[in-house]
Amino acid sequence: MSLEKLQLEHIPLEYQVYLGLFRNVANADFLHKQLLSRNSEFEYAFIDASTIISRIHLLSAVYSAINSLLNGSLRTPNVHSEIVMSLNTNNNISDAYRRWGITPGKTRDLVVVKVILPPNSTANQNLSQTQTPDEQTIYGHLEQHVQGTPTPVTDEELAQTTDWAKVRKYYRLNGIQSLDKISDEREKRKQCESLVIVGMALRGL
Amino acid sequence: MANSMLACLSQDQPFPLPKVLTHWSSAPATLITQGAEGRLYKTTHLLPSRPCALKYRPPKPYRHPILDARLTKARLASEAKVLERCRREGVPVPAVYAIDAAAGWMMIEWIEGIPVRVGINTWLGERVDTEENEEGEQPAERGDNDNAAAPLVDLMKRIGATIGALHKTGIVHGDLTTSNMMLKPASPVEEIQPNGHPETENKAKALQGDVILIDFGLATQSQSDEDRAVDLYVLERAFASTHPRAEKLFDAVLQAYKETFTKASSVLVRLEDVRMRGRKRSMLG
C-alpha cells in the first residue's frame, strides 16, 4: 500500500499530487494539533472524508488550489490549506476548516493530499521544505503518524464514507426539485456532483 | 518534452494561448471557435478522460485594465451563475467545471454531438436528394407532407419544450439560434434499430438526441413577456434565415413552448407585437 501519484491536466509537470485515504483514524486530535501549531512536518491537506463525494470532487478542489498558487492568488497560508478552502462555496476560511478539515473527536475517515512544489518556485519561499521528498518518505511519515487503515482513494471507497446529510447542507442541495425527481440513484449522484462542483467554482463570485 | 511539443503547436495557433493552456496537459487544446467576446477551446478537465470546453475572454487592450478586469469577471460570473441556476432547475445546459475570473476563463462540460443547425440541414439536405430523385417535387411543397416531416416536427417540439423550461426558471437566453443548441446523442440503449435503409437511418439520426442549450454569454434574468417574446422572435428569425424550408414548422416550437410553460400565452401575444416592429422596442441605436 502506498500513496497514489497523480498528474492533473493543466498543472506544470514539476507539481506532483499525492492522494491517500485512511479509514477509522484514531488520532484525529493529534493530527489537528499539528496543523494548529503549524508543524512544518505536517504540510498536508487533511480532509474529512465524510464531506467528499467522489474523486472528481476532490480533484476539483486540488486543481483550484494549485491554480491559485500558480496565479499567486492564495487566500490561505499555503496550497494545502487552500485545498480545504477550495471545497467551500464561500470565502469563510474558518468555516471551511471546520466543515471540510480534520475535526478532533469527529473525523473518522481522512483524505490526505500532498502537493510537492518545484524546489525553486517562488511560491515555495515561505515553506520549509528544502528538498523534494519522494513518495516513500511521504508515505512513511504518514504511516508513522496517522493511526488508520490505508485505503485506495477510489470512488467506491469515497462513496462509502460520504455523509450525504452534511454534503447536502454544505452545498445547498436540499429542496431541489429537479434532483428529487431523478429516480436512478447513479444519475442522481452525478447531478449532485455537478452541482457541488459548480458551487465550488462559483466561490467568491 | 511535452512542454516543447505544446510550444511548437502553439506557433500554429492563430492566437496566443491563455496562460492556463500553456501548462502541461495530456493533449494540446484545440481552438473550436472565435466569437466577438472570446474564444472557445476544447481541452480536458483534471483527467485526460474528462473533455471540457474552455471559454476564454482575452483582455481588451483598448480598455482601461481595471475596468477590463472588472467587466470580464462580471460577465464570466453572470454566465456561470445562469448555468448553475439552469442546472439546479433541471434545464439541460453544460455543467460548470472551474472558473478563474481573474484570468478570464471558465471550463464547462464538453457536449458531444452536433449543433441543431447541422442536424436540421443534414436532414433537409438528404430529403432534397431522395425526394427530388424519386418524385421531382418542388422544395416549397415539402413541409405539407406531415408524415415525412414528423422527425423534424418532433425536434421542433423538443426545442420548444426546452425553451419553455428555460423561461420558467426566470432566465432568457438572449441569443437563441440553432447554432446555440446542441443535439447530444442519447445513451446508447436508445439508439435506433437499423432498418436496412441506410438513408432513412442517417436522416433519423441527424435529428436524434437531447436538446442542450449552450452559450449563455448574453443571458439575463428576466420574467418579462417582452424579453421572453424577443427570445422566441430571435429564434424564429434565425430559423427563417438558416432553414428557410423548415420555417413553416416553427409553430411546433411555439406549441410545445405553450404546453411546457404556463405563462406562455401572454408571451405569445407579445410575440405578435414583436413580429410587427422587430427586436428593438425603442427606435434608438
Short mmCIF file of C-alpha atoms in Angstrom, two decimals:
data_model
loop_
_atom_site.label_atom_id
_atom_site.label_comp_id
_atom_site.label_asym_id
_atom_site.label_seq_id
_atom_site.Cartn_x
_atom_site.Cartn_y
_atom_site.Cartn_z
CA MET A 1 0.00 0.00 0.00
CA SER A 2 1.22 3.46 -0.78
CA LEU A 3 0.03 6.86 -1.92
CA GLU A 4 -1.40 7.47 -5.34
CA LYS A 5 0.59 9.82 -7.52
CA LEU A 6 -1.35 11.94 -9.95
CA GLN A 7 -0.64 14.36 -12.76
CA LEU A 8 -3.55 16.74 -13.20
CA GLU A 9 -4.35 18.39 -16.52
CA HIS A 10 -3.11 21.97 -16.91
CA ILE A 11 -0.70 21.74 -13.99
CA PRO A 12 3.04 22.00 -14.67
CA LEU A 13 4.78 18.62 -14.51
CA GLU A 14 7.02 19.77 -11.65
CA TYR A 15 3.98 19.91 -9.37
CA GLN A 16 3.19 16.45 -8.08
CA VAL A 17 0.00 15.48 -6.36
CA TYR A 18 -0.25 12.55 -3.92
CA LEU A 19 -3.54 11.20 -2.63
CA GLY A 20 -4.24 8.92 0.28
CA LEU A 21 -7.23 7.71 2.27
CA PHE A 22 -7.05 6.46 5.85
CA ARG A 23 -10.12 4.84 7.33
CA ASN A 24 -11.04 4.60 11.01
CA VAL A 25 -8.46 7.15 12.07
CA ALA A 26 -7.90 7.05 15.82
CA ASN A 27 -5.72 10.12 16.36
CA ALA A 28 -7.55 12.99 14.69
CA ASP A 29 -6.83 15.10 17.79
CA PHE A 30 -3.09 14.70 17.39
CA LEU A 31 -3.18 15.49 13.67
CA HIS A 32 -5.38 18.52 14.23
CA LYS A 33 -2.90 19.83 16.82
CA GLN A 34 -0.03 19.54 14.36
CA LEU A 35 -1.93 21.71 11.90
CA LEU A 36 -2.82 24.29 14.55
CA SER A 37 0.80 24.56 15.68
CA ARG A 38 1.86 24.90 12.04
CA ASN A 39 4.22 21.97 12.43
CA SER A 40 6.18 22.19 9.19
CA GLU A 41 6.50 18.40 9.01
CA PHE A 42 2.74 18.20 8.58
CA GLU A 43 2.27 20.04 5.35
CA TYR A 44 -0.72 18.10 4.12
CA ALA A 45 -4.30 18.81 3.28
CA PHE A 46 -6.26 16.75 5.81
CA ILE A 47 -9.85 16.45 4.66
CA ASP A 48 -12.76 14.83 6.45
CA ALA A 49 -13.73 12.07 4.00
CA SER A 50 -17.40 12.31 5.01
CA THR A 51 -17.62 15.60 3.08
CA ILE A 52 -16.17 14.20 -0.14
CA ILE A 53 -18.43 12.52 -2.67
CA SER A 54 -16.03 11.46 -5.43
CA ARG A 55 -12.56 11.72 -6.86
CA ILE A 56 -13.65 14.42 -9.31
CA HIS A 57 -15.00 16.43 -6.38
CA LEU A 58 -11.71 16.09 -4.51
CA LEU A 59 -9.52 16.74 -7.54
CA SER A 60 -11.51 19.84 -8.48
CA ALA A 61 -10.50 21.37 -5.15
CA VAL A 62 -6.88 20.31 -5.63
CA TYR A 63 -6.81 21.83 -9.10
CA SER A 64 -8.40 25.06 -7.94
CA ALA A 65 -5.84 25.41 -5.13
CA ILE A 66 -2.83 24.77 -7.37
CA ASN A 67 -4.24 27.17 -9.96
CA SER A 68 -4.46 29.86 -7.26
CA LEU A 69 -0.89 29.07 -6.28
CA LEU A 70 0.27 29.42 -9.89
CA ASN A 71 -1.53 32.77 -10.16
CA GLY A 72 -0.15 33.95 -6.84
CA SER A 73 -3.66 34.39 -5.50
CA LEU A 74 -3.75 32.09 -2.48
CA ARG A 75 -6.22 33.23 0.16
CA THR A 76 -4.82 30.99 2.86
CA PRO A 77 -1.20 30.38 4.09
CA ASN A 78 -0.32 27.58 1.66
CA VAL A 79 -1.57 25.30 -1.08
CA HIS A 80 -2.68 22.62 1.40
CA SER A 81 -4.96 24.85 3.42
CA GLU A 82 -6.11 26.30 0.08
CA ILE A 83 -7.32 22.82 -0.96
CA VAL A 84 -9.58 22.68 2.10
CA MET A 85 -10.67 26.24 1.37
CA SER A 86 -11.44 25.36 -2.24
CA LEU A 87 -14.03 22.83 -1.09
CA ASN A 88 -16.08 25.67 0.36
CA THR A 89 -18.76 27.56 -1.56
CA ASN A 90 -17.95 30.88 0.14
CA ASN A 91 -14.85 32.70 1.33
CA ASN A 92 -15.19 31.97 5.04
CA ILE A 93 -11.88 30.32 5.91
CA SER A 94 -12.64 29.14 9.43
CA ASP A 95 -15.92 27.67 8.21
CA ALA A 96 -14.02 25.77 5.56
CA TYR A 97 -11.55 24.33 8.07
CA ARG A 98 -14.34 23.35 10.43
CA ARG A 99 -16.52 21.71 7.81
CA TRP A 100 -14.06 20.08 5.43
CA GLY A 101 -10.93 19.95 7.53
CA ILE A 102 -10.00 17.47 10.22
CA THR A 103 -12.09 17.81 13.39
CA PRO A 104 -10.89 16.40 16.73
CA GLY A 105 -13.18 13.68 18.00
CA LYS A 106 -15.29 13.66 14.84
CA THR A 107 -13.18 12.81 11.82
CA ARG A 108 -13.09 9.06 11.34
CA ASP A 109 -12.04 8.72 7.73
CA LEU A 110 -9.36 11.02 6.43
CA VAL A 111 -8.39 12.05 2.91
CA VAL A 112 -4.79 13.22 2.70
CA VAL A 113 -3.48 15.33 -0.19
CA LYS A 114 0.16 16.27 -0.54
CA VAL A 115 1.31 18.68 -3.24
CA ILE A 116 5.03 18.73 -3.99
CA LEU A 117 6.18 22.05 -5.38
CA PRO A 118 9.21 22.57 -7.59
CA PRO A 119 12.22 23.25 -5.32
CA ASN A 120 12.91 26.73 -6.68
CA SER A 121 9.40 28.06 -7.14
CA THR A 122 8.78 31.47 -5.65
CA ALA A 123 5.63 30.10 -4.11
CA ASN A 124 7.88 27.84 -2.12
CA GLN A 125 9.73 30.55 -0.25
CA ASN A 126 7.68 30.53 2.88
CA LEU A 127 7.62 26.76 3.05
CA SER A 128 10.27 24.96 4.98
CA GLN A 129 10.88 22.11 2.60
CA THR A 130 14.37 22.28 1.21
CA GLN A 131 14.48 19.19 -0.92
CA THR A 132 11.79 17.30 -2.70
CA PRO A 133 10.66 14.36 -0.59
CA ASP A 134 9.95 11.20 -2.52
CA GLU A 135 6.85 9.05 -2.40
CA GLN A 136 8.28 6.62 0.13
CA THR A 137 9.35 9.36 2.54
CA ILE A 138 5.90 10.93 2.44
CA TYR A 139 4.09 7.65 2.84
CA GLY A 140 6.45 6.56 5.61
CA HIS A 141 5.78 9.75 7.50
CA LEU A 142 2.02 9.41 7.14
CA GLU A 143 2.08 5.72 8.08
CA GLN A 144 4.02 6.57 11.18
CA HIS A 145 1.72 9.35 12.36
CA VAL A 146 -1.76 8.57 11.06
CA GLN A 147 -3.37 5.78 13.06
CA GLY A 148 -5.79 4.43 10.50
CA THR A 149 -6.24 1.88 7.74
CA PRO A 150 -4.63 2.94 4.45
CA THR A 151 -7.22 2.53 1.69
CA PRO A 152 -7.08 3.21 -2.05
CA VAL A 153 -8.74 6.51 -2.99
CA THR A 154 -11.39 5.05 -5.28
CA ASP A 155 -14.87 6.38 -5.99
CA GLU A 156 -16.27 3.27 -4.29
CA GLU A 157 -14.35 3.87 -1.04
CA LEU A 158 -15.17 7.59 -1.09
CA ALA A 159 -18.86 6.81 -1.64
CA GLN A 160 -18.83 4.55 1.43
CA THR A 161 -17.59 7.31 3.70
CA THR A 162 -19.83 10.11 2.38
CA ASP A 163 -22.23 11.70 4.86
CA TRP A 164 -24.94 12.90 2.49
CA ALA A 165 -26.79 14.93 5.10
CA LYS A 166 -23.65 17.04 5.55
CA VAL A 167 -22.93 17.30 1.85
CA ARG A 168 -26.49 18.36 1.10
CA LYS A 169 -26.31 21.03 3.76
CA TYR A 170 -22.85 22.36 2.90
CA TYR A 171 -23.58 22.54 -0.82
CA ARG A 172 -27.22 23.64 -0.50
CA LEU A 173 -28.63 20.61 -2.28
CA ASN A 174 -31.77 20.35 -0.17
CA GLY A 175 -35.12 21.14 -1.68
CA ILE A 176 -34.01 21.00 -5.30
CA GLN A 177 -37.00 19.60 -7.18
CA SER A 178 -35.06 18.59 -10.26
CA LEU A 179 -32.85 16.37 -8.04
CA ASP A 180 -35.72 14.77 -6.18
CA LYS A 181 -37.34 13.84 -9.48
CA ILE A 182 -34.40 11.68 -10.57
CA SER A 183 -35.16 8.08 -9.65
CA ASP A 184 -31.96 6.49 -10.90
CA GLU A 185 -29.50 6.63 -7.99
CA ARG A 186 -26.40 6.82 -10.16
CA GLU A 187 -27.83 9.64 -12.22
CA LYS A 188 -28.75 11.48 -9.05
CA ARG A 189 -25.19 11.19 -7.73
CA LYS A 190 -23.89 12.55 -11.00
CA GLN A 191 -26.20 15.56 -10.81
CA CYS A 192 -25.22 16.16 -7.19
CA GLU A 193 -21.57 16.02 -8.14
CA SER A 194 -22.04 18.57 -10.88
CA LEU A 195 -23.92 20.94 -8.54
CA VAL A 196 -21.23 20.54 -5.88
CA ILE A 197 -18.52 21.40 -8.39
CA VAL A 198 -20.29 24.45 -9.79
CA GLY A 199 -20.86 25.60 -6.21
CA MET A 200 -17.11 25.40 -5.56
CA ALA A 201 -16.27 27.03 -8.89
CA LEU A 202 -18.54 29.98 -8.11
CA ARG A 203 -16.92 30.64 -4.73
CA GLY A 204 -16.45 34.35 -4.28
CA LEU A 205 -18.19 35.37 -7.50
CA MET B 1 9.26 17.32 -23.74
CA ALA B 2 5.51 17.68 -23.62
CA ASN B 3 6.01 21.36 -22.97
CA SER B 4 8.12 21.85 -26.05
CA MET B 5 5.53 19.98 -28.08
CA LEU B 6 2.89 22.35 -26.84
CA ALA B 7 5.12 25.30 -27.63
CA CYS B 8 5.59 24.06 -31.21
CA LEU B 9 1.89 23.62 -31.71
CA SER B 10 1.07 26.97 -30.25
CA GLN B 11 3.08 28.59 -33.04
CA ASP B 12 0.44 27.34 -35.45
CA GLN B 13 -2.29 28.82 -33.30
CA PRO B 14 -3.81 31.99 -34.72
CA PHE B 15 -3.90 33.45 -31.22
CA PRO B 16 -1.58 33.22 -28.25
CA LEU B 17 -2.95 30.63 -25.83
CA PRO B 18 -4.32 31.76 -22.48
CA LYS B 19 -1.81 31.09 -19.71
CA VAL B 20 -3.81 28.18 -18.29
CA LEU B 21 -3.40 26.30 -21.58
CA THR B 22 0.36 26.76 -21.61
CA HIS B 23 0.77 24.39 -18.65
CA TRP B 24 1.25 20.69 -19.18
CA SER B 25 -1.69 18.69 -20.47
CA SER B 26 -2.01 15.19 -21.93
CA ALA B 27 -3.14 16.58 -25.30
CA PRO B 28 -2.93 20.08 -26.78
CA ALA B 29 -6.05 22.21 -26.66
CA THR B 30 -7.78 22.93 -29.95
CA LEU B 31 -9.41 26.19 -30.88
CA ILE B 32 -13.04 25.47 -31.73
CA THR B 33 -14.44 28.87 -32.47
CA GLN B 34 -13.84 32.54 -32.03
CA GLY B 35 -16.65 34.84 -31.03
CA ALA B 36 -16.85 38.58 -30.63
CA GLU B 37 -16.04 38.43 -26.94
CA GLY B 38 -13.98 35.33 -26.54
CA ARG B 39 -12.61 32.08 -27.80
CA LEU B 40 -13.66 28.51 -27.21
CA TYR B 41 -11.12 25.73 -26.86
CA LYS B 42 -11.62 22.02 -26.47
CA THR B 43 -9.40 20.64 -23.75
CA THR B 44 -9.52 18.48 -20.63
CA HIS B 45 -10.53 18.99 -17.00
CA LEU B 46 -8.47 17.23 -14.29
CA LEU B 47 -8.11 13.94 -16.19
CA PRO B 48 -7.38 13.05 -19.82
CA SER B 49 -10.71 11.21 -19.89
CA ARG B 50 -12.75 14.28 -18.98
CA PRO B 51 -13.14 16.56 -22.02
CA CYS B 52 -14.22 20.12 -21.42
CA ALA B 53 -14.77 23.38 -23.24
CA LEU B 54 -12.66 26.30 -22.11
CA LYS B 55 -14.27 29.65 -22.69
CA TYR B 56 -11.67 32.38 -22.67
CA ARG B 57 -12.28 36.12 -22.67
CA PRO B 58 -8.95 37.73 -23.51
CA PRO B 59 -8.11 41.15 -22.08
CA LYS B 60 -9.09 44.03 -24.35
CA PRO B 61 -6.11 46.33 -24.85
CA TYR B 62 -8.29 49.33 -25.65
CA ARG B 63 -9.96 49.24 -22.25
CA HIS B 64 -8.51 50.51 -19.02
CA PRO B 65 -7.03 47.41 -17.31
CA ILE B 66 -9.04 47.78 -14.10
CA LEU B 67 -12.29 48.28 -15.96
CA ASP B 68 -11.40 45.44 -18.32
CA ALA B 69 -10.76 43.03 -15.44
CA ARG B 70 -13.97 44.02 -13.76
CA LEU B 71 -16.11 43.60 -16.87
CA THR B 72 -14.54 40.24 -17.71
CA LYS B 73 -15.09 38.98 -14.20
CA ALA B 74 -18.69 40.20 -14.09
CA ARG B 75 -19.53 38.59 -17.42
CA LEU B 76 -17.96 35.26 -16.55
CA ALA B 77 -19.69 35.27 -13.17
CA SER B 78 -23.06 36.11 -14.68
CA GLU B 79 -22.79 33.38 -17.30
CA ALA B 80 -21.70 30.81 -14.73
CA LYS B 81 -24.48 31.77 -12.34
CA VAL B 82 -27.07 31.41 -15.09
CA LEU B 83 -25.68 27.95 -15.90
CA GLU B 84 -25.81 26.99 -12.22
CA ARG B 85 -29.40 28.17 -11.97
CA CYS B 86 -30.34 26.13 -15.02
CA ARG B 87 -28.64 23.01 -13.65
CA ARG B 88 -30.44 23.38 -10.34
CA GLU B 89 -33.77 23.70 -12.15
CA GLY B 90 -33.09 20.76 -14.42
CA VAL B 91 -32.80 22.75 -17.66
CA PRO B 92 -30.36 20.93 -19.97
CA VAL B 93 -27.20 23.08 -20.16
CA PRO B 94 -23.49 22.24 -19.80
CA ALA B 95 -22.18 21.79 -16.23
CA VAL B 96 -19.61 24.31 -14.99
CA TYR B 97 -16.30 22.69 -14.01
CA ALA B 98 -13.98 25.51 -12.99
CA ILE B 99 -13.72 29.29 -13.20
CA ASP B 100 -10.78 31.66 -12.98
CA ALA B 101 -12.44 35.04 -13.26
CA ALA B 102 -9.20 36.99 -12.86
CA ALA B 103 -7.61 35.08 -15.73
CA GLY B 104 -10.79 35.32 -17.81
CA TRP B 105 -11.60 31.67 -18.36
CA MET B 106 -14.22 29.12 -17.47
CA MET B 107 -14.18 25.36 -18.03
CA ILE B 108 -17.54 23.78 -18.80
CA GLU B 109 -18.78 20.35 -19.74
CA TRP B 110 -17.98 19.28 -23.30
CA ILE B 111 -21.24 18.43 -25.05
CA GLU B 112 -20.85 15.63 -27.58
CA GLY B 113 -22.95 15.70 -30.71
CA ILE B 114 -23.75 18.31 -33.33
CA PRO B 115 -25.39 21.74 -33.34
CA VAL B 116 -29.11 21.61 -34.09
CA ARG B 117 -28.37 23.73 -37.18
CA VAL B 118 -26.19 20.96 -38.63
CA GLY B 119 -28.70 18.27 -37.74
CA ILE B 120 -31.56 20.07 -39.45
CA ASN B 121 -29.54 20.90 -42.54
CA THR B 122 -28.28 17.35 -42.84
CA TRP B 123 -31.80 16.08 -42.60
CA LEU B 124 -33.23 18.62 -45.05
CA GLY B 125 -30.32 18.11 -47.42
CA GLU B 126 -30.85 14.38 -47.61
CA ARG B 127 -34.51 14.82 -48.07
CA VAL B 128 -33.89 17.00 -51.10
CA ASP B 129 -31.71 14.34 -52.64
CA THR B 130 -34.03 11.42 -52.14
CA GLU B 131 -37.25 13.20 -52.97
CA GLU B 132 -36.02 15.06 -55.99
CA ASN B 133 -34.63 11.88 -57.40
CA GLU B 134 -37.75 9.91 -56.78
CA GLU B 135 -40.52 12.40 -57.25
CA GLY B 136 -39.09 15.59 -58.71
CA GLU B 137 -41.12 17.64 -56.25
CA GLN B 138 -40.71 21.36 -55.63
CA PRO B 139 -38.85 22.12 -52.39
CA ALA B 140 -41.56 24.52 -51.24
CA GLU B 141 -44.14 21.74 -51.04
CA ARG B 142 -42.09 19.54 -48.76
CA GLY B 143 -43.48 20.58 -45.43
CA ASP B 144 -47.01 19.66 -46.48
CA ASN B 145 -46.34 16.02 -46.06
CA ASP B 146 -46.90 15.65 -42.33
CA ASN B 147 -45.57 12.15 -42.14
CA ALA B 148 -42.31 12.88 -43.87
CA ALA B 149 -41.65 15.90 -41.67
CA ALA B 150 -42.54 14.07 -38.44
CA PRO B 151 -38.96 13.71 -37.10
CA LEU B 152 -38.34 17.41 -37.71
CA VAL B 153 -41.59 18.41 -36.06
CA ASP B 154 -40.61 16.24 -33.13
CA LEU B 155 -37.28 18.05 -32.83
CA MET B 156 -39.05 21.41 -33.02
CA LYS B 157 -41.26 20.30 -30.14
CA ARG B 158 -38.26 19.31 -28.06
CA ILE B 159 -36.73 22.72 -28.76
CA GLY B 160 -39.93 24.49 -27.72
CA ALA B 161 -40.17 22.45 -24.53
CA THR B 162 -36.55 23.23 -23.64
CA ILE B 163 -37.07 26.97 -24.14
CA GLY B 164 -40.24 26.75 -22.08
CA ALA B 165 -38.31 25.11 -19.26
CA LEU B 166 -35.63 27.80 -19.51
CA HIS B 167 -38.11 30.68 -19.36
CA LYS B 168 -39.85 29.02 -16.44
CA THR B 169 -36.68 29.47 -14.37
CA GLY B 170 -36.73 33.23 -14.99
CA ILE B 171 -33.87 33.28 -17.46
CA VAL B 172 -33.85 34.48 -21.05
CA HIS B 173 -31.07 33.23 -23.30
CA GLY B 174 -30.51 36.40 -25.31
CA ASP B 175 -29.09 34.71 -28.41
CA LEU B 176 -31.26 31.74 -29.31
CA THR B 177 -30.21 30.29 -32.64
CA THR B 178 -29.96 26.74 -33.91
CA SER B 179 -26.18 27.07 -33.55
CA ASN B 180 -26.56 27.66 -29.83
CA MET B 181 -28.34 24.36 -29.29
CA MET B 182 -26.64 21.01 -29.36
CA LEU B 183 -28.09 17.60 -30.15
CA LYS B 184 -26.43 15.33 -27.65
CA PRO B 185 -26.71 11.66 -28.59
CA ALA B 186 -28.90 9.84 -26.10
CA SER B 187 -27.50 6.97 -24.11
CA PRO B 188 -26.55 4.03 -26.36
CA VAL B 189 -29.51 1.96 -25.20
CA GLU B 190 -31.94 4.23 -27.01
CA GLU B 191 -30.09 4.07 -30.28
CA ILE B 192 -32.42 3.43 -33.18
CA GLN B 193 -32.73 -0.01 -34.62
CA PRO B 194 -31.18 -0.46 -38.03
CA ASN B 195 -33.98 -0.99 -40.53
CA GLY B 196 -31.96 -1.81 -43.59
CA HIS B 197 -32.35 1.60 -45.26
CA PRO B 198 -29.10 3.48 -44.69
CA GLU B 199 -30.53 6.75 -45.99
CA THR B 200 -33.53 6.83 -43.69
CA GLU B 201 -31.32 5.74 -40.81
CA ASN B 202 -28.96 8.66 -41.36
CA LYS B 203 -31.85 11.02 -41.73
CA ALA B 204 -33.43 9.93 -38.49
CA LYS B 205 -30.13 10.03 -36.65
CA ALA B 206 -29.46 13.60 -37.73
CA LEU B 207 -32.35 14.82 -35.59
CA GLN B 208 -31.92 12.46 -32.66
CA GLY B 209 -30.64 13.33 -29.22
CA ASP B 210 -31.28 15.61 -26.28
CA VAL B 211 -31.50 19.32 -26.96
CA ILE B 212 -28.86 21.11 -24.84
CA LEU B 213 -28.76 24.91 -24.75
CA ILE B 214 -25.28 26.44 -24.93
CA ASP B 215 -23.61 29.87 -24.93
CA PHE B 216 -25.28 31.85 -22.18
CA GLY B 217 -22.93 34.77 -22.68
CA LEU B 218 -25.86 37.11 -23.36
CA ALA B 219 -28.34 35.53 -20.95
CA THR B 220 -30.10 37.61 -18.33
CA GLN B 221 -32.52 37.04 -15.52
CA SER B 222 -35.89 38.29 -16.65
CA GLN B 223 -39.52 37.43 -16.14
CA SER B 224 -40.94 39.94 -18.59
CA ASP B 225 -43.12 38.89 -21.52
CA GLU B 226 -41.19 41.31 -23.71
CA ASP B 227 -37.79 39.68 -23.10
CA ARG B 228 -39.21 36.19 -23.48
CA ALA B 229 -41.00 37.14 -26.67
CA VAL B 230 -37.80 38.64 -28.09
CA ASP B 231 -36.02 35.37 -27.26
CA LEU B 232 -38.60 33.48 -29.35
CA TYR B 233 -38.53 36.10 -32.09
CA VAL B 234 -34.75 35.90 -32.44
CA LEU B 235 -35.00 32.13 -32.82
CA GLU B 236 -37.84 32.47 -35.33
CA ARG B 237 -35.77 34.84 -37.46
CA ALA B 238 -32.74 32.61 -37.13
CA PHE B 239 -34.84 29.69 -38.34
CA ALA B 240 -36.16 31.68 -41.28
CA SER B 241 -32.68 32.57 -42.47
CA THR B 242 -30.81 29.35 -41.66
CA HIS B 243 -33.50 26.83 -42.52
CA PRO B 244 -35.99 28.60 -44.85
CA ARG B 245 -37.66 25.34 -45.75
CA ALA B 246 -38.30 24.48 -42.10
CA GLU B 247 -39.82 27.86 -41.33
CA LYS B 248 -43.41 26.74 -41.58
CA LEU B 249 -42.75 24.15 -38.89
CA PHE B 250 -41.84 26.83 -36.36
CA ASP B 251 -45.37 26.68 -34.98
CA ALA B 252 -44.41 23.32 -33.46
CA VAL B 253 -41.80 25.14 -31.34
CA LEU B 254 -44.38 27.59 -30.08
CA GLN B 255 -46.92 24.83 -29.49
CA ALA B 256 -44.54 22.86 -27.26
CA TYR B 257 -43.44 26.08 -25.56
CA LYS B 258 -47.05 26.72 -24.67
CA GLU B 259 -47.51 23.22 -23.28
CA THR B 260 -44.39 23.38 -21.09
CA PHE B 261 -44.61 26.91 -19.79
CA THR B 262 -47.78 28.04 -18.01
CA LYS B 263 -47.24 31.74 -18.62
CA ALA B 264 -46.66 31.20 -22.33
CA SER B 265 -49.92 32.65 -23.65
CA SER B 266 -49.13 36.24 -22.73
CA VAL B 267 -45.64 35.80 -24.17
CA LEU B 268 -47.11 34.58 -27.45
CA VAL B 269 -49.45 37.58 -27.57
CA ARG B 270 -46.42 39.80 -27.09
CA LEU B 271 -44.59 37.88 -29.80
CA GLU B 272 -47.17 39.19 -32.28
CA ASP B 273 -46.21 42.75 -31.33
CA VAL B 274 -42.52 41.98 -31.59
CA ARG B 275 -43.02 40.49 -35.05
CA MET B 276 -44.71 43.71 -36.16
CA ARG B 277 -41.96 46.01 -35.01
CA GLY B 278 -38.75 43.96 -34.73
CA ARG B 279 -36.46 43.06 -31.90
CA LYS B 280 -35.80 46.54 -30.57
CA ARG B 281 -38.54 48.16 -28.60
CA SER B 282 -37.07 51.64 -28.81
CA MET B 283 -36.02 53.01 -32.16
CA LEU B 284 -32.71 54.20 -30.76
CA GLY B 285 -29.41 52.61 -31.76
#
